[in-house]
PDB file of C-alpha atoms in Angstrom:
ATOM      1  CA  MET S   1     -74.420-181.314  38.193  1.00 70.00           C
ATOM      2  CA  ALA S   2     -71.605-183.447  39.280  1.00 75.00           C
ATOM      3  CA  ARG S   3     -71.831-187.061  39.331  1.00 79.00           C
ATOM      4  CA  PRO S   4     -71.543-187.940  42.784  1.00 78.00           C
ATOM      5  CA  ASP S   5     -74.260-185.740  43.228  1.00 78.00           C
ATOM      6  CA  ARG S   6     -76.825-186.763  40.416  1.00 85.00           C
ATOM      7  CA  LEU S   7     -76.227-190.581  41.942  1.00 86.00           C
ATOM      8  CA  MET S   8     -77.421-189.574  44.989  1.00 81.00           C
ATOM      9  CA  ARG S   9     -80.218-187.509  44.229  1.00 84.00           C
ATOM     10  CA  LEU S  10     -81.320-190.759  42.255  1.00 89.00           C
ATOM     11  CA  MET S  11     -80.911-193.080  45.323  1.00 86.00           C
ATOM     12  CA  THR S  12     -82.268-190.713  46.895  1.00 82.00           C
ATOM     13  CA  ALA S  13     -85.622-190.746  44.333  1.00 87.00           C
ATOM     14  CA  PHE S  14     -85.414-194.584  44.576  1.00 86.00           C
ATOM     15  CA  ARG S  15     -86.287-194.045  47.759  1.00 81.00           C
ATOM     16  CA  ARG S  16     -89.100-191.680  48.003  1.00 82.00           C
ATOM     17  CA  LEU S  17     -91.093-193.031  45.046  1.00 84.00           C
ATOM     18  CA  PRO S  18     -93.725-195.744  45.222  1.00 83.00           C
ATOM     19  CA  ALA S  19     -92.060-199.086  43.213  1.00 82.00           C
ATOM     20  CA  PRO S  20     -91.787-199.524  40.636  1.00 88.00           C
ATOM     21  CA  VAL S  21     -90.787-195.963  38.945  1.00 91.00           C
ATOM     22  CA  THR S  22     -90.646-195.411  35.623  1.00 91.00           C
ATOM     23  CA  GLY S  23     -87.516-193.937  33.698  1.00 91.00           C
ATOM     24  CA  GLN S  24     -89.106-190.949  32.649  1.00 91.00           C
ATOM     25  CA  ARG S  25     -90.187-190.337  35.935  1.00 91.00           C
ATOM     26  CA  LEU S  26     -86.726-190.793  37.397  1.00 92.00           C
ATOM     27  CA  ALA S  27     -85.167-188.620  34.352  1.00 91.00           C
ATOM     28  CA  GLU S  28     -87.958-185.653  36.190  1.00 90.00           C
ATOM     29  CA  GLU S  29     -86.573-186.028  39.792  1.00 87.00           C
ATOM     30  CA  THR S  30     -83.494-185.691  39.132  1.00 89.00           C
ATOM     31  CA  GLY S  31     -83.458-183.164  35.903  1.00 89.00           C
ATOM     32  CA  VAL S  32     -81.788-185.532  33.174  1.00 92.00           C
ATOM     33  CA  SER S  33     -82.231-187.086  30.298  1.00 92.00           C
ATOM     34  CA  LEU S  34     -83.719-190.574  29.924  1.00 90.00           C
ATOM     35  CA  ARG S  35     -80.338-191.485  28.009  1.00 91.00           C
ATOM     36  CA  GLN S  36     -78.517-189.776  31.334  1.00 92.00           C
ATOM     37  CA  LEU S  37     -80.524-191.630  33.776  1.00 91.00           C
ATOM     38  CA  TYR S  38     -79.939-194.832  31.719  1.00 91.00           C
ATOM     39  CA  ARG S  39     -76.325-194.879  32.542  1.00 91.00           C
ATOM     40  CA  ASP S  40     -76.837-193.138  36.393  1.00 91.00           C
ATOM     41  CA  ILE S  41     -78.638-196.678  36.860  1.00 92.00           C
ATOM     42  CA  ALA S  42     -75.848-198.957  35.136  1.00 91.00           C
ATOM     43  CA  THR S  43     -73.355-197.211  36.442  1.00 89.00           C
ATOM     44  CA  LEU S  44     -75.392-198.046  40.721  1.00 88.00           C
ATOM     45  CA  ARG S  45     -75.645-201.449  38.975  1.00 88.00           C
ATOM     46  CA  ALA S  46     -71.866-201.676  39.097  1.00 84.00           C
ATOM     47  CA  GLY S  47     -71.663-201.028  42.132  1.00 80.00           C
ATOM     48  CA  GLY S  48     -73.151-202.980  44.047  1.00 80.00           C
ATOM     49  CA  ALA S  49     -77.191-201.469  43.965  1.00 83.00           C
ATOM     50  CA  LEU S  50     -79.478-204.186  43.213  1.00 86.00           C
ATOM     51  CA  ILE S  51     -82.377-202.716  40.870  1.00 89.00           C
ATOM     52  CA  ASP S  52     -84.762-204.471  39.416  1.00 89.00           C
ATOM     53  CA  GLY S  53     -86.590-203.518  36.035  1.00 84.00           C
ATOM     54  CA  GLU S  54     -85.960-202.241  32.657  1.00 75.00           C
ATOM     55  CA  ALA S  55     -86.479-199.934  30.405  1.00 72.00           C
ATOM     56  CA  GLY S  56     -90.810-199.202  29.733  1.00 75.00           C
ATOM     57  CA  VAL S  57     -91.309-201.410  32.510  1.00 80.00           C
ATOM     58  CA  GLY S  58     -90.141-199.484  35.781  1.00 88.00           C
ATOM     59  CA  TYR S  59     -87.862-199.696  38.258  1.00 91.00           C
ATOM     60  CA  THR S  60     -87.456-201.193  41.928  1.00 89.00           C
ATOM     61  CA  LEU S  61     -84.420-200.661  44.255  1.00 87.00           C
ATOM     62  CA  THR S  62     -84.464-204.242  46.448  1.00 79.00           C
ATOM     63  CA  GLU S  63     -81.009-203.097  48.272  1.00 62.00           C
ATOM     64  CA  ASP S  64     -78.702-200.820  48.803  1.00 59.00           C
ATOM     65  CA  PRO S  65     -75.620-202.282  50.030  1.00 56.00           C
ATOM     66  CA  ALA S  66     -74.154-198.736  50.616  1.00 57.00           C
ATOM     67  CA  LEU S  67     -76.256-198.071  53.406  1.00 56.00           C
ATOM     68  CA  PRO S  68     -75.714-199.687  56.627  1.00 57.00           C
ATOM     69  CA  PRO S  69     -78.721-201.029  58.697  1.00 58.00           C
ATOM     70  CA  GLN S  70     -79.885-198.626  61.133  1.00 63.00           C
ATOM     71  CA  SER S  71     -81.302-199.107  64.535  1.00 68.00           C
ATOM     72  CA  PHE S  72     -83.301-196.020  66.539  1.00 79.00           C
ATOM     73  CA  SER S  73     -85.341-196.672  69.715  1.00 80.00           C
ATOM     74  CA  ARG S  74     -89.221-195.610  68.904  1.00 85.00           C
ATOM     75  CA  ILE S  75     -88.648-192.240  70.720  1.00 88.00           C
ATOM     76  CA  GLU S  76     -85.485-191.410  68.521  1.00 87.00           C
ATOM     77  CA  ILE S  77     -87.289-192.294  65.644  1.00 88.00           C
ATOM     78  CA  GLU S  78     -90.165-189.958  66.895  1.00 90.00           C
ATOM     79  CA  ALA S  79     -87.462-186.991  67.548  1.00 91.00           C
ATOM     80  CA  LEU S  80     -86.065-187.173  64.028  1.00 89.00           C
ATOM     81  CA  MET S  81     -88.946-187.636  61.978  1.00 90.00           C
ATOM     82  CA  LEU S  82     -90.374-184.455  64.164  1.00 89.00           C
ATOM     83  CA  ALA S  83     -87.796-182.286  63.403  1.00 88.00           C
ATOM     84  CA  LEU S  84     -87.492-183.239  59.956  1.00 88.00           C
ATOM     85  CA  SER S  85     -91.227-182.472  59.442  1.00 85.00           C
ATOM     86  CA  GLY S  86     -90.836-179.172  61.429  1.00 84.00           C
ATOM     87  CA  LEU S  87     -88.545-178.461  57.676  1.00 85.00           C
ATOM     88  CA  GLU S  88     -91.925-177.846  55.927  1.00 82.00           C
ATOM     89  CA  GLN S  89     -93.198-175.355  57.739  1.00 80.00           C
ATOM     90  CA  ILE S  90     -89.995-172.675  58.647  1.00 82.00           C
ATOM     91  CA  GLY S  91     -87.828-173.412  55.855  1.00 80.00           C
ATOM     92  CA  ASP S  92     -88.236-172.588  52.014  1.00 87.00           C
ATOM     93  CA  GLN S  93     -88.625-174.823  49.204  1.00 87.00           C
ATOM     94  CA  THR S  94     -85.307-176.004  49.137  1.00 90.00           C
ATOM     95  CA  LEU S  95     -84.800-177.118  53.116  1.00 89.00           C
ATOM     96  CA  ALA S  96     -88.310-178.453  53.106  1.00 88.00           C
ATOM     97  CA  GLN S  97     -87.120-180.602  49.962  1.00 89.00           C
ATOM     98  CA  ALA S  98     -83.871-181.363  51.576  1.00 89.00           C
ATOM     99  CA  GLY S  99     -85.986-182.700  54.908  1.00 89.00           C
ATOM    100  CA  ARG S 100     -88.168-185.343  52.703  1.00 88.00           C
ATOM    101  CA  ASP S 101     -85.073-186.276  50.936  1.00 86.00           C
ATOM    102  CA  ALA S 102     -83.361-186.719  54.066  1.00 87.00           C
ATOM    103  CA  ALA S 103     -86.271-188.766  55.532  1.00 88.00           C
ATOM    104  CA  ALA S 104     -86.320-190.869  52.727  1.00 86.00           C
ATOM    105  CA  ARG S 105     -82.771-191.804  53.386  1.00 81.00           C
ATOM    106  CA  ILE S 106     -83.262-192.585  56.896  1.00 84.00           C
ATOM    107  CA  ILE S 107     -86.308-194.844  56.052  1.00 85.00           C
ATOM    108  CA  ALA S 108     -84.395-197.358  53.607  1.00 80.00           C
ATOM    109  CA  THR S 109     -81.783-197.531  55.945  1.00 79.00           C
ATOM    110  CA  LEU S 110     -84.401-199.083  59.392  1.00 83.00           C
ATOM    111  CA  PRO S 111     -85.267-202.939  60.020  1.00 81.00           C
ATOM    112  CA  ASP S 112     -88.824-202.799  58.404  1.00 82.00           C
ATOM    113  CA  ARG S 113     -90.550-202.834  62.043  1.00 83.00           C
ATOM    114  CA  GLN S 114     -89.055-199.182  62.704  1.00 85.00           C
ATOM    115  CA  ALA S 115     -89.350-197.951  59.124  1.00 86.00           C
ATOM    116  CA  ARG S 116     -93.082-198.568  60.069  1.00 87.00           C
ATOM    117  CA  GLN S 117     -92.727-196.785  63.024  1.00 87.00           C
ATOM    118  CA  ALA S 118     -90.710-193.983  60.604  1.00 88.00           C
ATOM    119  CA  MET S 119     -94.288-193.123  58.306  1.00 86.00           C
ATOM    120  CA  HIS S 120     -96.234-193.475  61.164  1.00 88.00           C
ATOM    121  CA  THR S 121     -95.218-191.698  63.705  1.00 87.00           C
ATOM    122  CA  VAL S 122     -97.570-190.326  66.777  1.00 87.00           C
ATOM    123  CA  MET S 123     -96.386-186.955  66.495  1.00 83.00           C
ATOM    124  CA  ARG S 124     -96.744-184.343  64.573  1.00 79.00           C
ATOM    125  CA  SER S 125     -95.097-180.617  63.932  1.00 75.00           C
ATOM    126  CA  TRP S 126     -97.753-178.010  63.534  1.00 72.00           C
ATOM    127  CA  ARG S 127     -97.336-174.237  64.011  1.00 68.00           C
ATOM    128  CA  PRO S 128    -100.009-171.591  62.635  1.00 65.00           C
ATOM    129  CA  ALA S 129     -99.571-170.257  58.617  1.00 61.00           C
ATOM    130  CA  ASP S 130     -96.657-167.748  58.174  1.00 58.00           C
ATOM    131  CA  LYS S 131     -96.892-164.553  59.615  1.00 66.00           C
ATOM    132  CA  ARG S 132     -93.245-163.981  57.725  1.00 69.00           C
ATOM    133  CA  PRO S 133     -93.685-161.578  54.952  1.00 79.00           C
ATOM    134  CA  PRO S 134     -92.119-162.808  51.909  1.00 86.00           C
ATOM    135  CA  ILE S 135     -88.418-163.324  51.303  1.00 90.00           C
ATOM    136  CA  ALA S 136     -86.640-161.371  47.946  1.00 91.00           C
ATOM    137  CA  VAL S 137     -83.642-162.906  48.730  1.00 94.00           C
ATOM    138  CA  ASP S 138     -82.180-165.890  47.087  1.00 94.00           C
ATOM    139  CA  MET S 139     -81.984-168.348  50.576  1.00 94.00           C
ATOM    140  CA  ASP S 140     -79.602-171.155  48.602  1.00 93.00           C
ATOM    141  CA  LEU S 141     -77.403-167.772  47.977  1.00 96.00           C
ATOM    142  CA  LEU S 142     -77.197-166.650  51.885  1.00 96.00           C
ATOM    143  CA  ARG S 143     -76.887-170.943  52.564  1.00 94.00           C
ATOM    144  CA  ALA S 144     -73.990-170.664  50.265  1.00 95.00           C
ATOM    145  CA  ALA S 145     -72.503-167.553  51.598  1.00 96.00           C
ATOM    146  CA  CYS S 146     -72.149-169.116  55.552  1.00 95.00           C
ATOM    147  CA  TRP S 147     -70.856-172.580  54.018  1.00 93.00           C
ATOM    148  CA  GLU S 148     -67.948-171.163  51.882  1.00 94.00           C
ATOM    149  CA  GLU S 149     -67.368-167.901  53.527  1.00 95.00           C
ATOM    150  CA  PHE S 150     -67.793-165.377  51.102  1.00 97.00           C
ATOM    151  CA  SER S 151     -68.870-161.793  52.201  1.00 97.00           C
ATOM    152  CA  LEU S 152     -72.532-160.297  50.663  1.00 97.00           C
ATOM    153  CA  HIS S 153     -73.158-157.103  49.401  1.00 97.00           C
ATOM    154  CA  ILE S 154     -77.067-156.621  50.315  1.00 97.00           C
ATOM    155  CA  ARG S 155     -79.627-153.495  50.413  1.00 96.00           C
ATOM    156  CA  TYR S 156     -81.511-153.627  53.613  1.00 95.00           C
ATOM    157  CA  ARG S 157     -84.222-151.846  55.293  1.00 94.00           C
ATOM    158  CA  ASP S 158     -84.190-151.849  58.809  1.00 90.00           C
ATOM    159  CA  LEU S 159     -87.167-152.223  61.115  1.00 89.00           C
ATOM    160  CA  GLN S 160     -87.852-148.262  60.629  1.00 91.00           C
ATOM    161  CA  ASP S 161     -87.724-148.715  57.014  1.00 92.00           C
ATOM    162  CA  ARG S 162     -84.240-146.951  56.423  1.00 93.00           C
ATOM    163  CA  PRO S 163     -82.696-148.284  53.466  1.00 94.00           C
ATOM    164  CA  SER S 164     -78.584-148.957  53.512  1.00 93.00           C
ATOM    165  CA  ASP S 165     -75.947-150.823  51.490  1.00 95.00           C
ATOM    166  CA  ARG S 166     -73.565-153.055  53.332  1.00 93.00           C
ATOM    167  CA  GLU S 167     -70.855-155.807  52.997  1.00 96.00           C
ATOM    168  CA  ILE S 168     -71.209-158.463  55.474  1.00 97.00           C
ATOM    169  CA  TRP S 169     -69.722-161.840  55.987  1.00 97.00           C
ATOM    170  CA  PRO S 170     -72.447-164.072  56.792  1.00 97.00           C
ATOM    171  CA  LEU S 171     -71.904-166.028  59.891  1.00 95.00           C
ATOM    172  CA  GLY S 172     -75.401-168.429  60.189  1.00 94.00           C
ATOM    173  CA  LEU S 173     -79.206-168.308  59.953  1.00 93.00           C
ATOM    174  CA  SER S 174     -81.470-168.782  62.845  1.00 90.00           C
ATOM    175  CA  TYR S 175     -85.334-170.301  61.908  1.00 86.00           C
ATOM    176  CA  GLY S 176     -87.922-169.177  64.320  1.00 78.00           C
ATOM    177  CA  ALA S 177     -92.001-169.173  64.122  1.00 70.00           C
ATOM    178  CA  ASP S 178     -92.156-165.714  63.549  1.00 76.00           C
ATOM    179  CA  ALA S 179     -88.613-164.551  62.143  1.00 83.00           C
ATOM    180  CA  LEU S 180     -85.809-165.719  59.620  1.00 90.00           C
ATOM    181  CA  ILE S 181     -82.776-164.254  61.059  1.00 93.00           C
ATOM    182  CA  LEU S 182     -78.991-164.082  59.516  1.00 95.00           C
ATOM    183  CA  LEU S 183     -76.225-162.737  61.581  1.00 95.00           C
ATOM    184  CA  GLY S 184     -73.411-161.245  59.595  1.00 95.00           C
ATOM    185  CA  PHE S 185     -70.750-159.006  60.905  1.00 95.00           C
ATOM    186  CA  CYS S 186     -71.416-155.667  59.198  1.00 93.00           C
ATOM    187  CA  ARG S 187     -68.406-153.950  57.253  1.00 92.00           C
ATOM    188  CA  LEU S 188     -69.734-151.197  57.818  1.00 86.00           C
ATOM    189  CA  ARG S 189     -69.845-151.079  61.268  1.00 87.00           C
ATOM    190  CA  GLY S 190     -67.199-152.848  62.377  1.00 91.00           C
ATOM    191  CA  ASP S 191     -69.932-155.123  64.597  1.00 92.00           C
ATOM    192  CA  TYR S 192     -72.034-158.107  64.605  1.00 93.00           C
ATOM    193  CA  ARG S 193     -75.203-157.480  63.505  1.00 93.00           C
ATOM    194  CA  THR S 194     -78.435-159.918  62.801  1.00 92.00           C
ATOM    195  CA  PHE S 195     -80.661-159.117  59.502  1.00 95.00           C
ATOM    196  CA  HIS S 196     -84.167-159.902  59.041  1.00 94.00           C
ATOM    197  CA  VAL S 197     -83.900-161.674  56.103  1.00 95.00           C
ATOM    198  CA  PRO S 198     -87.577-160.707  54.568  1.00 93.00           C
ATOM    199  CA  ARG S 199     -86.021-157.060  54.954  1.00 95.00           C
ATOM    200  CA  ILE S 200     -83.126-157.882  53.061  1.00 96.00           C
ATOM    201  CA  VAL S 201     -83.932-156.752  48.860  1.00 96.00           C
ATOM    202  CA  SER S 202     -81.208-157.674  47.331  1.00 96.00           C
ATOM    203  CA  ALA S 203     -77.819-159.885  47.656  1.00 97.00           C
ATOM    204  CA  ALA S 204     -74.531-160.295  45.347  1.00 97.00           C
ATOM    205  CA  PRO S 205     -71.675-162.715  46.338  1.00 97.00           C
ATOM    206  CA  GLY S 206     -68.301-161.167  47.027  1.00 96.00           C
ATOM    207  CA  ALA S 207     -64.594-161.483  48.619  1.00 96.00           C
ATOM    208  CA  SER S 208     -64.294-164.862  50.434  1.00 96.00           C
ATOM    209  CA  PHE S 209     -63.313-164.249  53.945  1.00 95.00           C
ATOM    210  CA  ARG S 210     -62.201-167.348  55.037  1.00 92.00           C
ATOM    211  CA  PRO S 211     -60.922-169.075  57.844  1.00 91.00           C
ATOM    212  CA  GLN S 212     -62.477-166.194  59.835  1.00 91.00           C
ATOM    213  CA  ARG S 213     -66.178-167.764  60.474  1.00 92.00           C
ATOM    214  CA  VAL S 214     -65.273-170.155  62.782  1.00 89.00           C
ATOM    215  CA  ALA S 215     -63.681-167.281  64.697  1.00 90.00           C
ATOM    216  CA  LEU S 216     -66.429-164.861  64.372  1.00 92.00           C
ATOM    217  CA  LEU S 217     -68.715-167.173  66.098  1.00 89.00           C
ATOM    218  CA  ARG S 218     -66.970-168.453  68.840  1.00 87.00           C
ATOM    219  CA  ALA S 219     -66.365-164.373  69.758  1.00 89.00           C
ATOM    220  CA  TYR S 220     -70.056-163.937  69.041  1.00 89.00           C
ATOM    221  CA  ILE S 221     -71.249-166.248  71.231  1.00 85.00           C
ATOM    222  CA  ARG S 222     -68.780-165.021  73.893  1.00 82.00           C
ATOM    223  CA  GLN S 223     -69.865-162.001  73.572  1.00 80.00           C
ATOM    224  CA  ARG S 224     -73.954-163.638  74.161  1.00 67.00           C
ATOM    225  CA  ARG S 225     -75.286-161.053  71.684  1.00 52.00           C
ATOM    226  CA  TRP S 226     -77.966-161.986  69.627  1.00 49.00           C
ATOM    227  CA  ARG S 227     -80.448-159.249  68.826  1.00 51.00           C
ATOM    228  CA  PRO S 228     -82.107-157.411  65.496  1.00 49.00           C
ATOM    229  CA  ASP S 229     -80.660-154.760  63.251  1.00 50.00           C
ATOM    230  CA  GLY S 230     -82.769-151.830  63.501  1.00 46.00           C
TER     231      GLY S 230
END
């Protein structure tokens, strides 16, 4: 893991976990050894973060000068926390954890009164238990393929359970209450297609199609077509 990513994960753990937090717990949260953790804490301190405590006692982040104070209205706080909490119900484990980390980071930048509002919001996200079938494909791979613009070789079963092998250029993911859809440009069909993610049996990375994603999305929006494939 790159050092900036590792340090950001450590700062997120400081904001999210009850203080003081032991070095062992921080090491587990960030996926590093204790020796590396102590080096990372020293790096953060050298960069200006005020971290009280020591090995064997526990640590407390008392100030993070890298984060400027933020100010939101009560309804803006409610909207942000409601949107992030919804990831627990529609997202996979990685996406849900990213929502929790983002919430912790937002709360850490708020004045005390607003931070309390964020931790005790009035609105809650709820929906019935997920009716979607289990997902076999790696969601991290699908997201990475969209972000980094590389093709995917997929094995897919359509709504009639007919199998096919496709190479697609993945363009985006749509999270709904009862469906998770991948939008892609199908090289086999030479056209846009939407795929039910639970029906993707397997996926493997292919070649780069950069920089065509933005142009393809714009063309798709102009066509206004968004229908499940098969």
